[in-house]
Amino acid sequence: MSDRKVTIHDVRQAKEEGRKLTMLTAYDYPFGQLMDLAEIDIVLVGDSLGMVVMGLEGTVEVTMENMIHHTRAVVRGCKRPLVVADMPFMSYNTSIREAIMNAGRLMKEGGADVVKLEGGVDFAETVEAVVKAGIPVQGHIGLTPQTASALGGFKTQGRDAESARRVIEDAKALEAAGAFSIILEAVPAAVGKLTAEAVKIPVIGIGAGPDVDGQVLVTHDLLGLFDKFVPKFVKSYTQIRPIILEALTAYREEVKAGKFPGPEHSFAISQEALALLKKSLRS
Ligand code: KIV
C-alpha cells in the first residue's frame, strides 16, 4: 500500500491481490504515532481498552465516552492507517436508531474512519442500516468478548461442525449486509481458512490461524505490557514491562539519593542576577 491514507477500498483490494493485512490496537496518541511509523495498515481503538488500559475485568463497562476520548487521541497520532473504533457493549444492541447515532458519534466526535461491532446473523440488519447511513462497518465474529458470558466464557468457537457452520454463516451474513471486512476471533485454523474462502471481504484473524486475509493482536499483549493473562493465540514480540519497571526504579533510586536532577537537567541563572536576588532577600 502507498503512503496515503488507507481506505476501505485498499483493504478490500488487499484481499483481491492476495496481500496480507496488518492490524493492531492503540488507545492513545504515542501509540497512534508508532502504528503510523511501523506502517500498520489498520489501527483498532478496541474496547479491550477496558482491560489493558482501564484495569477492568472485561469490555462490558466501556462507555461511548471512553471510546470517543481514546479514539480522538489515536487519530491525532495516526495519519496513514485506517482507524477503526469499537462500538462498546449496548451502544448498538438496543435499537438500529441508537446504533446509527452512536456509530455517527464515533466518526464525528472521535474522528474514526470506520466502526466495528460484534455479532453475525443476529446483527446483520444493524450492520446494513449503519452502512446505509454512510458509516463503514467491520464485523466481529467467532469469540465475541462483549457477550463472552453468553458464550460460556472466553472459549474457542467453531470447534464442532454445527458451530463452525454458524461462524461461516455469520461471515456471509455480514458480507451481504455490507460490512467491508470481518474480525474472526478464536476459531480453529481450518475454520478460519474456510471462513476466509467463503467471503470476498477480508477476514482478519485473531486466533484464527494463518490462512485468513490478515492478522490483528492487542498491542499490549504483543509488547508484554499486560500482566493478567495472555491467550494462546498471542505472540509476545517483546517483554516491555521489566524494561519500564527498571527505568521507574532507577528514577526512584536516583531521586532518593540526590543524583537526579544533575547540572545537565537544571537551569542556570547569572551570578549577577543571583547576587542581586540574595541581597534583596537579606534586606
Ligand atoms: O477490542 C479489541 O481489542 C478487539 C480485538 C480483540 C480484535 O476487538
PDB file of C-alpha atoms and ligand atoms in Angstrom:
ATOM      1  CA  MET A   1       0.000   0.000   0.000  1.00  0.00           C
ATOM      2  CA  SER A   2       1.175   3.564  -0.669  1.00  0.00           C
ATOM      3  CA  ASP A   3       1.956   6.421   1.761  1.00  0.00           C
ATOM      4  CA  ARG A   4      -1.503   7.964   1.534  1.00  0.00           C
ATOM      5  CA  LYS A   5      -4.315   7.256   3.984  1.00  0.00           C
ATOM      6  CA  VAL A   6      -5.506   3.638   3.884  1.00  0.00           C
ATOM      7  CA  THR A   7      -9.134   3.357   2.760  1.00  0.00           C
ATOM      8  CA  ILE A   8     -11.704   0.580   2.933  1.00  0.00           C
ATOM      9  CA  HIS A   9     -11.136   0.124  -0.820  1.00  0.00           C
ATOM     10  CA  ASP A  10      -7.437  -0.541  -0.169  1.00  0.00           C
ATOM     11  CA  VAL A  11      -8.434  -3.090   2.458  1.00  0.00           C
ATOM     12  CA  ARG A  12     -10.751  -4.908   0.023  1.00  0.00           C
ATOM     13  CA  GLN A  13      -8.148  -4.710  -2.731  1.00  0.00           C
ATOM     14  CA  ALA A  14      -5.511  -6.289  -0.480  1.00  0.00           C
ATOM     15  CA  LYS A  15      -7.579  -9.473  -0.378  1.00  0.00           C
ATOM     16  CA  GLU A  16      -8.179  -9.416  -4.135  1.00  0.00           C
ATOM     17  CA  GLU A  17      -4.418  -9.128  -4.680  1.00  0.00           C
ATOM     18  CA  GLY A  18      -3.522 -11.697  -2.004  1.00  0.00           C
ATOM     19  CA  ARG A  19      -1.679  -9.185   0.239  1.00  0.00           C
ATOM     20  CA  LYS A  20      -1.927  -9.842   3.990  1.00  0.00           C
ATOM     21  CA  LEU A  21      -3.348  -7.018   6.129  1.00  0.00           C
ATOM     22  CA  THR A  22      -1.791  -5.898   9.417  1.00  0.00           C
ATOM     23  CA  MET A  23      -3.925  -4.563  12.236  1.00  0.00           C
ATOM     24  CA  LEU A  24      -3.104  -3.689  15.864  1.00  0.00           C
ATOM     25  CA  THR A  25      -4.836  -1.913  18.718  1.00  0.00           C
ATOM     26  CA  ALA A  26      -3.918   1.556  20.011  1.00  0.00           C
ATOM     27  CA  TYR A  27      -5.544   3.658  22.696  1.00  0.00           C
ATOM     28  CA  ASP A  28      -3.550   6.911  22.770  1.00  0.00           C
ATOM     29  CA  TYR A  29      -1.511   9.441  20.777  1.00  0.00           C
ATOM     30  CA  PRO A  30       2.012   7.987  21.160  1.00  0.00           C
ATOM     31  CA  PHE A  31       0.857   4.552  20.084  1.00  0.00           C
ATOM     32  CA  GLY A  32      -1.104   6.100  17.205  1.00  0.00           C
ATOM     33  CA  GLN A  33       2.176   7.648  16.041  1.00  0.00           C
ATOM     34  CA  LEU A  34       4.077   4.386  16.477  1.00  0.00           C
ATOM     35  CA  MET A  35       1.493   2.497  14.402  1.00  0.00           C
ATOM     36  CA  ASP A  36       1.992   5.058  11.665  1.00  0.00           C
ATOM     37  CA  LEU A  37       5.785   4.707  11.814  1.00  0.00           C
ATOM     38  CA  ALA A  38       5.533   0.914  11.809  1.00  0.00           C
ATOM     39  CA  GLU A  39       3.328   1.128   8.670  1.00  0.00           C
ATOM     40  CA  ILE A  40       0.489  -0.884  10.205  1.00  0.00           C
ATOM     41  CA  ASP A  41      -2.470  -0.871   7.782  1.00  0.00           C
ATOM     42  CA  ILE A  42      -5.374  -0.723  10.247  1.00  0.00           C
ATOM     43  CA  VAL A  43      -5.431   0.584  13.816  1.00  0.00           C
ATOM     44  CA  LEU A  44      -8.195  -0.555  16.119  1.00  0.00           C
ATOM     45  CA  VAL A  45      -9.235   1.524  19.083  1.00  0.00           C
ATOM     46  CA  GLY A  46     -10.561  -1.626  20.686  1.00  0.00           C
ATOM     47  CA  ASP A  47     -12.816  -1.877  23.680  1.00  0.00           C
ATOM     48  CA  SER A  48     -10.018  -4.108  25.037  1.00  0.00           C
ATOM     49  CA  LEU A  49      -9.206  -0.612  26.348  1.00  0.00           C
ATOM     50  CA  GLY A  50     -11.333  -1.630  29.339  1.00  0.00           C
ATOM     51  CA  MET A  51      -8.939  -4.400  30.311  1.00  0.00           C
ATOM     52  CA  VAL A  52      -5.483  -3.336  29.148  1.00  0.00           C
ATOM     53  CA  VAL A  53      -5.711   0.409  29.894  1.00  0.00           C
ATOM     54  CA  MET A  54      -8.527   0.885  32.426  1.00  0.00           C
ATOM     55  CA  GLY A  55      -7.871  -2.253  34.504  1.00  0.00           C
ATOM     56  CA  LEU A  56     -11.453  -3.556  34.237  1.00  0.00           C
ATOM     57  CA  GLU A  57     -12.316  -7.262  34.233  1.00  0.00           C
ATOM     58  CA  GLY A  58     -13.839  -7.165  30.743  1.00  0.00           C
ATOM     59  CA  THR A  59     -15.153  -4.912  27.989  1.00  0.00           C
ATOM     60  CA  VAL A  60     -18.767  -4.617  29.163  1.00  0.00           C
ATOM     61  CA  GLU A  61     -18.240  -1.477  31.278  1.00  0.00           C
ATOM     62  CA  VAL A  62     -16.568   0.517  28.483  1.00  0.00           C
ATOM     63  CA  THR A  63     -18.691   3.540  27.523  1.00  0.00           C
ATOM     64  CA  MET A  64     -19.179   5.623  24.386  1.00  0.00           C
ATOM     65  CA  GLU A  65     -17.397   8.488  26.176  1.00  0.00           C
ATOM     66  CA  ASN A  66     -14.357   6.252  26.859  1.00  0.00           C
ATOM     67  CA  MET A  67     -14.259   5.199  23.196  1.00  0.00           C
ATOM     68  CA  ILE A  68     -14.619   8.740  21.827  1.00  0.00           C
ATOM     69  CA  HIS A  69     -11.932  10.094  24.187  1.00  0.00           C
ATOM     70  CA  HIS A  70      -9.369   7.442  23.222  1.00  0.00           C
ATOM     71  CA  THR A  71     -10.252   7.422  19.519  1.00  0.00           C
ATOM     72  CA  ARG A  72      -9.583  11.181  19.346  1.00  0.00           C
ATOM     73  CA  ALA A  73      -6.135  10.689  20.864  1.00  0.00           C
ATOM     74  CA  VAL A  74      -5.214   7.853  18.476  1.00  0.00           C
ATOM     75  CA  VAL A  75      -6.468   9.740  15.420  1.00  0.00           C
ATOM     76  CA  ARG A  76      -4.223  12.713  16.284  1.00  0.00           C
ATOM     77  CA  GLY A  77      -1.150  10.497  16.087  1.00  0.00           C
ATOM     78  CA  CYS A  78      -2.142   8.187  13.313  1.00  0.00           C
ATOM     79  CA  LYS A  79      -2.211   9.689   9.836  1.00  0.00           C
ATOM     80  CA  ARG A  80      -1.844   6.817   7.354  1.00  0.00           C
ATOM     81  CA  PRO A  81      -3.571   3.783   8.905  1.00  0.00           C
ATOM     82  CA  LEU A  82      -7.325   3.270   8.679  1.00  0.00           C
ATOM     83  CA  VAL A  83      -8.680   3.896  12.191  1.00  0.00           C
ATOM     84  CA  VAL A  84     -11.432   1.569  13.414  1.00  0.00           C
ATOM     85  CA  ALA A  85     -13.334   2.437  16.599  1.00  0.00           C
ATOM     86  CA  ASP A  86     -15.071  -0.326  18.527  1.00  0.00           C
ATOM     87  CA  MET A  87     -18.731   0.200  19.336  1.00  0.00           C
ATOM     88  CA  PRO A  88     -18.987  -0.577  23.064  1.00  0.00           C
ATOM     89  CA  PHE A  89     -21.467  -3.011  24.574  1.00  0.00           C
ATOM     90  CA  MET A  90     -25.063  -1.706  24.475  1.00  0.00           C
ATOM     91  CA  SER A  91     -24.220   1.129  22.088  1.00  0.00           C
ATOM     92  CA  TYR A  92     -25.760  -0.802  19.148  1.00  0.00           C
ATOM     93  CA  ASN A  93     -27.710  -3.632  20.799  1.00  0.00           C
ATOM     94  CA  THR A  94     -30.898  -1.832  21.792  1.00  0.00           C
ATOM     95  CA  SER A  95     -32.108  -0.338  18.512  1.00  0.00           C
ATOM     96  CA  ILE A  96     -30.989   0.373  14.973  1.00  0.00           C
ATOM     97  CA  ARG A  97     -31.516   4.097  15.503  1.00  0.00           C
ATOM     98  CA  GLU A  98     -29.216   4.077  18.515  1.00  0.00           C
ATOM     99  CA  ALA A  99     -26.629   2.054  16.574  1.00  0.00           C
ATOM    100  CA  ILE A 100     -26.588   4.657  13.792  1.00  0.00           C
ATOM    101  CA  MET A 101     -26.419   7.569  16.255  1.00  0.00           C
ATOM    102  CA  ASN A 102     -23.539   6.018  18.211  1.00  0.00           C
ATOM    103  CA  ALA A 103     -21.622   4.944  15.097  1.00  0.00           C
ATOM    104  CA  GLY A 104     -22.027   8.545  13.907  1.00  0.00           C
ATOM    105  CA  ARG A 105     -20.630   9.875  17.211  1.00  0.00           C
ATOM    106  CA  LEU A 106     -17.520   7.701  16.886  1.00  0.00           C
ATOM    107  CA  MET A 107     -16.908   9.289  13.480  1.00  0.00           C
ATOM    108  CA  LYS A 108     -17.985  12.871  14.200  1.00  0.00           C
ATOM    109  CA  GLU A 109     -16.659  13.254  17.754  1.00  0.00           C
ATOM    110  CA  GLY A 110     -13.959  10.570  17.773  1.00  0.00           C
ATOM    111  CA  GLY A 111     -12.664  11.053  14.242  1.00  0.00           C
ATOM    112  CA  ALA A 112     -12.757   7.305  13.451  1.00  0.00           C
ATOM    113  CA  ASP A 113     -12.746   6.253   9.802  1.00  0.00           C
ATOM    114  CA  VAL A 114     -14.976   3.233  10.416  1.00  0.00           C
ATOM    115  CA  VAL A 115     -16.633   1.357  13.286  1.00  0.00           C
ATOM    116  CA  LYS A 116     -16.558  -2.254  14.430  1.00  0.00           C
ATOM    117  CA  LEU A 117     -19.343  -4.152  16.137  1.00  0.00           C
ATOM    118  CA  GLU A 118     -19.705  -7.693  17.404  1.00  0.00           C
ATOM    119  CA  GLY A 119     -22.223 -10.195  16.027  1.00  0.00           C
ATOM    120  CA  GLY A 120     -23.096 -12.012  12.807  1.00  0.00           C
ATOM    121  CA  VAL A 121     -26.505 -13.123  11.531  1.00  0.00           C
ATOM    122  CA  ASP A 122     -28.262 -11.532  14.539  1.00  0.00           C
ATOM    123  CA  PHE A 123     -26.728  -8.115  13.821  1.00  0.00           C
ATOM    124  CA  ALA A 124     -26.827  -8.166  10.013  1.00  0.00           C
ATOM    125  CA  GLU A 125     -29.795  -5.796   9.950  1.00  0.00           C
ATOM    126  CA  THR A 126     -27.992  -3.335  12.217  1.00  0.00           C
ATOM    127  CA  VAL A 127     -24.824  -3.508  10.107  1.00  0.00           C
ATOM    128  CA  GLU A 128     -26.856  -2.891   6.949  1.00  0.00           C
ATOM    129  CA  ALA A 129     -28.549   0.168   8.461  1.00  0.00           C
ATOM    130  CA  VAL A 130     -25.271   1.682   9.711  1.00  0.00           C
ATOM    131  CA  VAL A 131     -23.614   1.091   6.327  1.00  0.00           C
ATOM    132  CA  LYS A 132     -26.637   2.662   4.583  1.00  0.00           C
ATOM    133  CA  ALA A 133     -26.204   5.695   6.845  1.00  0.00           C
ATOM    134  CA  GLY A 134     -22.759   6.127   5.289  1.00  0.00           C
ATOM    135  CA  ILE A 135     -20.621   4.597   8.022  1.00  0.00           C
ATOM    136  CA  PRO A 136     -18.370   1.680   7.009  1.00  0.00           C
ATOM    137  CA  VAL A 137     -18.613  -1.282   9.363  1.00  0.00           C
ATOM    138  CA  GLN A 138     -16.197  -4.033  10.277  1.00  0.00           C
ATOM    139  CA  GLY A 139     -17.883  -7.100  11.780  1.00  0.00           C
ATOM    140  CA  HIS A 140     -16.504  -9.230  14.630  1.00  0.00           C
ATOM    141  CA  ILE A 141     -17.461 -12.904  14.928  1.00  0.00           C
ATOM    142  CA  GLY A 142     -16.252 -16.146  16.486  1.00  0.00           C
ATOM    143  CA  LEU A 143     -15.398 -15.340  20.099  1.00  0.00           C
ATOM    144  CA  THR A 144     -17.143 -12.046  20.809  1.00  0.00           C
ATOM    145  CA  PRO A 145     -15.730 -10.688  24.099  1.00  0.00           C
ATOM    146  CA  GLN A 146     -18.705  -8.399  24.871  1.00  0.00           C
ATOM    147  CA  THR A 147     -21.004 -11.442  25.031  1.00  0.00           C
ATOM    148  CA  ALA A 148     -18.424 -13.925  26.320  1.00  0.00           C
ATOM    149  CA  SER A 149     -20.609 -14.835  29.292  1.00  0.00           C
ATOM    150  CA  ALA A 150     -23.451 -15.816  26.929  1.00  0.00           C
ATOM    151  CA  LEU A 151     -20.916 -17.971  25.036  1.00  0.00           C
ATOM    152  CA  GLY A 152     -19.917 -19.711  28.285  1.00  0.00           C
ATOM    153  CA  GLY A 153     -16.682 -17.742  28.768  1.00  0.00           C
ATOM    154  CA  PHE A 154     -13.640 -16.829  26.673  1.00  0.00           C
ATOM    155  CA  LYS A 155     -13.769 -20.106  24.715  1.00  0.00           C
ATOM    156  CA  THR A 156     -12.629 -21.125  21.253  1.00  0.00           C
ATOM    157  CA  GLN A 157     -15.651 -21.111  18.903  1.00  0.00           C
ATOM    158  CA  GLY A 158     -16.425 -23.321  15.899  1.00  0.00           C
ATOM    159  CA  ARG A 159     -14.943 -26.492  17.349  1.00  0.00           C
ATOM    160  CA  ASP A 160     -17.800 -28.741  16.177  1.00  0.00           C
ATOM    161  CA  ALA A 161     -19.366 -28.867  12.724  1.00  0.00           C
ATOM    162  CA  GLU A 162     -22.544 -27.054  13.760  1.00  0.00           C
ATOM    163  CA  SER A 163     -20.844 -24.150  15.484  1.00  0.00           C
ATOM    164  CA  ALA A 164     -18.226 -23.888  12.691  1.00  0.00           C
ATOM    165  CA  ARG A 165     -21.090 -23.679  10.175  1.00  0.00           C
ATOM    166  CA  ARG A 166     -22.618 -20.853  12.245  1.00  0.00           C
ATOM    167  CA  VAL A 167     -19.329 -18.929  12.097  1.00  0.00           C
ATOM    168  CA  ILE A 168     -19.301 -19.182   8.288  1.00  0.00           C
ATOM    169  CA  GLU A 169     -22.979 -18.204   8.102  1.00  0.00           C
ATOM    170  CA  ASP A 170     -22.229 -15.185  10.290  1.00  0.00           C
ATOM    171  CA  ALA A 171     -19.436 -14.148   7.912  1.00  0.00           C
ATOM    172  CA  LYS A 172     -21.729 -14.479   4.882  1.00  0.00           C
ATOM    173  CA  ALA A 173     -24.489 -12.500   6.597  1.00  0.00           C
ATOM    174  CA  LEU A 174     -22.058  -9.670   7.396  1.00  0.00           C
ATOM    175  CA  GLU A 175     -20.799  -9.620   3.817  1.00  0.00           C
ATOM    176  CA  ALA A 176     -24.365  -9.477   2.486  1.00  0.00           C
ATOM    177  CA  ALA A 177     -25.146  -6.653   4.954  1.00  0.00           C
ATOM    178  CA  GLY A 178     -22.307  -4.554   3.500  1.00  0.00           C
ATOM    179  CA  ALA A 179     -19.519  -4.955   6.082  1.00  0.00           C
ATOM    180  CA  PHE A 180     -16.175  -4.123   4.447  1.00  0.00           C
ATOM    181  CA  SER A 181     -14.253  -6.688   6.488  1.00  0.00           C
ATOM    182  CA  ILE A 182     -14.559  -9.058   9.417  1.00  0.00           C
ATOM    183  CA  ILE A 183     -12.556  -9.800  12.574  1.00  0.00           C
ATOM    184  CA  LEU A 184     -12.624 -13.522  13.312  1.00  0.00           C
ATOM    185  CA  GLU A 185     -11.560 -14.409  16.848  1.00  0.00           C
ATOM    186  CA  ALA A 186     -10.554 -17.733  18.417  1.00  0.00           C
ATOM    187  CA  VAL A 187     -11.631 -20.434  15.979  1.00  0.00           C
ATOM    188  CA  PRO A 188      -9.683 -23.476  14.740  1.00  0.00           C
ATOM    189  CA  ALA A 189      -7.263 -22.633  11.930  1.00  0.00           C
ATOM    190  CA  ALA A 190      -9.198 -24.807   9.446  1.00  0.00           C
ATOM    191  CA  VAL A 191     -12.390 -22.878  10.249  1.00  0.00           C
ATOM    192  CA  GLY A 192     -10.507 -19.622   9.748  1.00  0.00           C
ATOM    193  CA  LYS A 193      -9.422 -20.795   6.299  1.00  0.00           C
ATOM    194  CA  LEU A 194     -12.917 -21.934   5.302  1.00  0.00           C
ATOM    195  CA  THR A 195     -14.418 -18.645   6.523  1.00  0.00           C
ATOM    196  CA  ALA A 196     -11.913 -16.553   4.550  1.00  0.00           C
ATOM    197  CA  GLU A 197     -12.663 -18.656   1.457  1.00  0.00           C
ATOM    198  CA  ALA A 198     -16.426 -18.290   1.930  1.00  0.00           C
ATOM    199  CA  VAL A 199     -16.485 -14.473   1.565  1.00  0.00           C
ATOM    200  CA  LYS A 200     -14.930 -11.877  -0.747  1.00  0.00           C
ATOM    201  CA  ILE A 201     -14.344  -9.315   2.017  1.00  0.00           C
ATOM    202  CA  PRO A 202     -11.122  -9.609   4.064  1.00  0.00           C
ATOM    203  CA  VAL A 203     -11.250 -11.790   7.166  1.00  0.00           C
ATOM    204  CA  ILE A 204      -8.710 -10.580   9.723  1.00  0.00           C
ATOM    205  CA  GLY A 205      -7.910 -13.219  12.299  1.00  0.00           C
ATOM    206  CA  ILE A 206      -7.011 -13.162  15.968  1.00  0.00           C
ATOM    207  CA  GLY A 207      -6.504 -16.770  16.950  1.00  0.00           C
ATOM    208  CA  ALA A 208      -7.982 -17.917  13.621  1.00  0.00           C
ATOM    209  CA  GLY A 209      -4.814 -19.435  12.148  1.00  0.00           C
ATOM    210  CA  PRO A 210      -2.605 -18.279   9.275  1.00  0.00           C
ATOM    211  CA  ASP A 211      -4.950 -18.854   6.328  1.00  0.00           C
ATOM    212  CA  VAL A 212      -7.012 -15.705   6.701  1.00  0.00           C
ATOM    213  CA  ASP A 213      -6.521 -12.333   4.984  1.00  0.00           C
ATOM    214  CA  GLY A 214      -4.692 -10.549   7.800  1.00  0.00           C
ATOM    215  CA  GLN A 215      -3.878 -10.606  11.496  1.00  0.00           C
ATOM    216  CA  VAL A 216      -4.785  -8.435  14.465  1.00  0.00           C
ATOM    217  CA  LEU A 217      -3.426  -8.502  18.020  1.00  0.00           C
ATOM    218  CA  VAL A 218      -3.909  -6.434  21.139  1.00  0.00           C
ATOM    219  CA  THR A 219      -0.716  -4.338  21.183  1.00  0.00           C
ATOM    220  CA  HIS A 220      -0.301  -4.602  24.964  1.00  0.00           C
ATOM    221  CA  ASP A 221      -0.159  -8.420  24.564  1.00  0.00           C
ATOM    222  CA  LEU A 222       2.352  -8.195  21.711  1.00  0.00           C
ATOM    223  CA  LEU A 223       4.578  -5.946  23.866  1.00  0.00           C
ATOM    224  CA  GLY A 224       4.265  -7.949  27.081  1.00  0.00           C
ATOM    225  CA  LEU A 225       2.659  -4.940  28.763  1.00  0.00           C
ATOM    226  CA  PHE A 226      -0.473  -6.648  30.121  1.00  0.00           C
ATOM    227  CA  ASP A 227       0.166  -8.980  33.033  1.00  0.00           C
ATOM    228  CA  LYS A 228      -3.236 -10.538  33.784  1.00  0.00           C
ATOM    229  CA  PHE A 229      -3.471 -13.289  31.150  1.00  0.00           C
ATOM    230  CA  VAL A 230      -2.110 -13.979  27.702  1.00  0.00           C
ATOM    231  CA  PRO A 231      -4.329 -16.018  25.364  1.00  0.00           C
ATOM    232  CA  LYS A 232      -2.719 -18.947  23.496  1.00  0.00           C
ATOM    233  CA  PHE A 233      -3.028 -17.110  20.171  1.00  0.00           C
ATOM    234  CA  VAL A 234      -0.850 -14.195  21.282  1.00  0.00           C
ATOM    235  CA  LYS A 235       2.778 -13.925  20.282  1.00  0.00           C
ATOM    236  CA  SER A 236       4.660 -11.545  22.572  1.00  0.00           C
ATOM    237  CA  TYR A 237       7.357  -9.936  20.439  1.00  0.00           C
ATOM    238  CA  THR A 238       8.999  -8.339  23.455  1.00  0.00           C
ATOM    239  CA  GLN A 239       8.610  -8.074  27.227  1.00  0.00           C
ATOM    240  CA  ILE A 240       8.451  -4.367  27.857  1.00  0.00           C
ATOM    241  CA  ARG A 241       7.167  -4.427  31.470  1.00  0.00           C
ATOM    242  CA  PRO A 242      10.563  -5.285  33.026  1.00  0.00           C
ATOM    243  CA  ILE A 243      12.231  -2.568  30.914  1.00  0.00           C
ATOM    244  CA  ILE A 244       9.725   0.059  32.069  1.00  0.00           C
ATOM    245  CA  LEU A 245       9.948  -1.162  35.656  1.00  0.00           C
ATOM    246  CA  GLU A 246      13.746  -0.927  35.579  1.00  0.00           C
ATOM    247  CA  ALA A 247      13.556   2.717  34.403  1.00  0.00           C
ATOM    248  CA  LEU A 248      10.963   3.654  37.043  1.00  0.00           C
ATOM    249  CA  THR A 249      13.012   2.020  39.791  1.00  0.00           C
ATOM    250  CA  ALA A 250      16.221   3.734  38.652  1.00  0.00           C
ATOM    251  CA  TYR A 251      14.399   7.085  38.745  1.00  0.00           C
ATOM    252  CA  ARG A 252      13.146   6.443  42.275  1.00  0.00           C
ATOM    253  CA  GLU A 253      16.628   5.450  43.467  1.00  0.00           C
ATOM    254  CA  GLU A 254      18.335   8.481  41.878  1.00  0.00           C
ATOM    255  CA  VAL A 255      15.823  10.959  43.326  1.00  0.00           C
ATOM    256  CA  LYS A 256      16.128   9.421  46.802  1.00  0.00           C
ATOM    257  CA  ALA A 257      19.934   9.502  46.533  1.00  0.00           C
ATOM    258  CA  GLY A 258      20.001  13.126  45.295  1.00  0.00           C
ATOM    259  CA  LYS A 259      21.546  12.051  41.975  1.00  0.00           C
ATOM    260  CA  PHE A 260      18.730  13.350  39.802  1.00  0.00           C
ATOM    261  CA  PRO A 261      18.450  16.068  38.575  1.00  0.00           C
ATOM    262  CA  GLY A 262      22.125  16.728  37.740  1.00  0.00           C
ATOM    263  CA  PRO A 263      23.509  20.023  36.347  1.00  0.00           C
ATOM    264  CA  GLU A 264      22.649  18.922  32.798  1.00  0.00           C
ATOM    265  CA  HIS A 265      18.938  18.796  33.763  1.00  0.00           C
ATOM    266  CA  SER A 266      18.924  22.094  35.697  1.00  0.00           C
ATOM    267  CA  PHE A 267      18.524  25.742  34.608  1.00  0.00           C
ATOM    268  CA  ALA A 268      21.193  28.366  35.327  1.00  0.00           C
ATOM    269  CA  ILE A 269      20.883  31.963  36.488  1.00  0.00           C
ATOM    270  CA  SER A 270      23.682  34.532  36.006  1.00  0.00           C
ATOM    271  CA  GLN A 271      25.927  35.213  39.027  1.00  0.00           C
ATOM    272  CA  GLU A 272      24.906  38.867  38.841  1.00  0.00           C
ATOM    273  CA  ALA A 273      21.177  38.098  39.000  1.00  0.00           C
ATOM    274  CA  LEU A 274      21.767  35.609  41.804  1.00  0.00           C
ATOM    275  CA  ALA A 275      23.773  38.107  43.842  1.00  0.00           C
ATOM    276  CA  LEU A 276      21.009  40.710  43.404  1.00  0.00           C
ATOM    277  CA  LEU A 277      18.369  38.202  44.423  1.00  0.00           C
ATOM    278  CA  LYS A 278      20.285  37.174  47.563  1.00  0.00           C
ATOM    279  CA  LYS A 279      20.819  40.810  48.506  1.00  0.00           C
ATOM    280  CA  SER A 280      17.120  41.569  48.111  1.00  0.00           C
ATOM    281  CA  LEU A 281      16.233  38.535  50.245  1.00  0.00           C
ATOM    282  CA  ARG A 282      18.528  39.806  53.052  1.00  0.00           C
ATOM    283  CA  SER A 283      17.000  43.304  53.139  1.00  0.00           C
TER     284      SER A 283
HETATM  285  O1  KIV B   1     -11.159  -4.783  21.430  1.00  0.00           O
HETATM  286  C1  KIV B   1     -10.269  -5.372  20.823  1.00  0.00           C
HETATM  287  O2  KIV B   1      -9.073  -5.175  21.046  1.00  0.00           O
HETATM  288  C2  KIV B   1     -10.669  -6.334  19.805  1.00  0.00           C
HETATM  289  C3  KIV B   1      -9.600  -7.260  19.296  1.00  0.00           C
HETATM  290  C4  KIV B   1      -9.568  -8.448  20.169  1.00  0.00           C
HETATM  291  C5  KIV B   1      -9.820  -7.614  17.880  1.00  0.00           C
HETATM  292  O3  KIV B   1     -11.797  -6.403  19.451  1.00  0.00           O
END
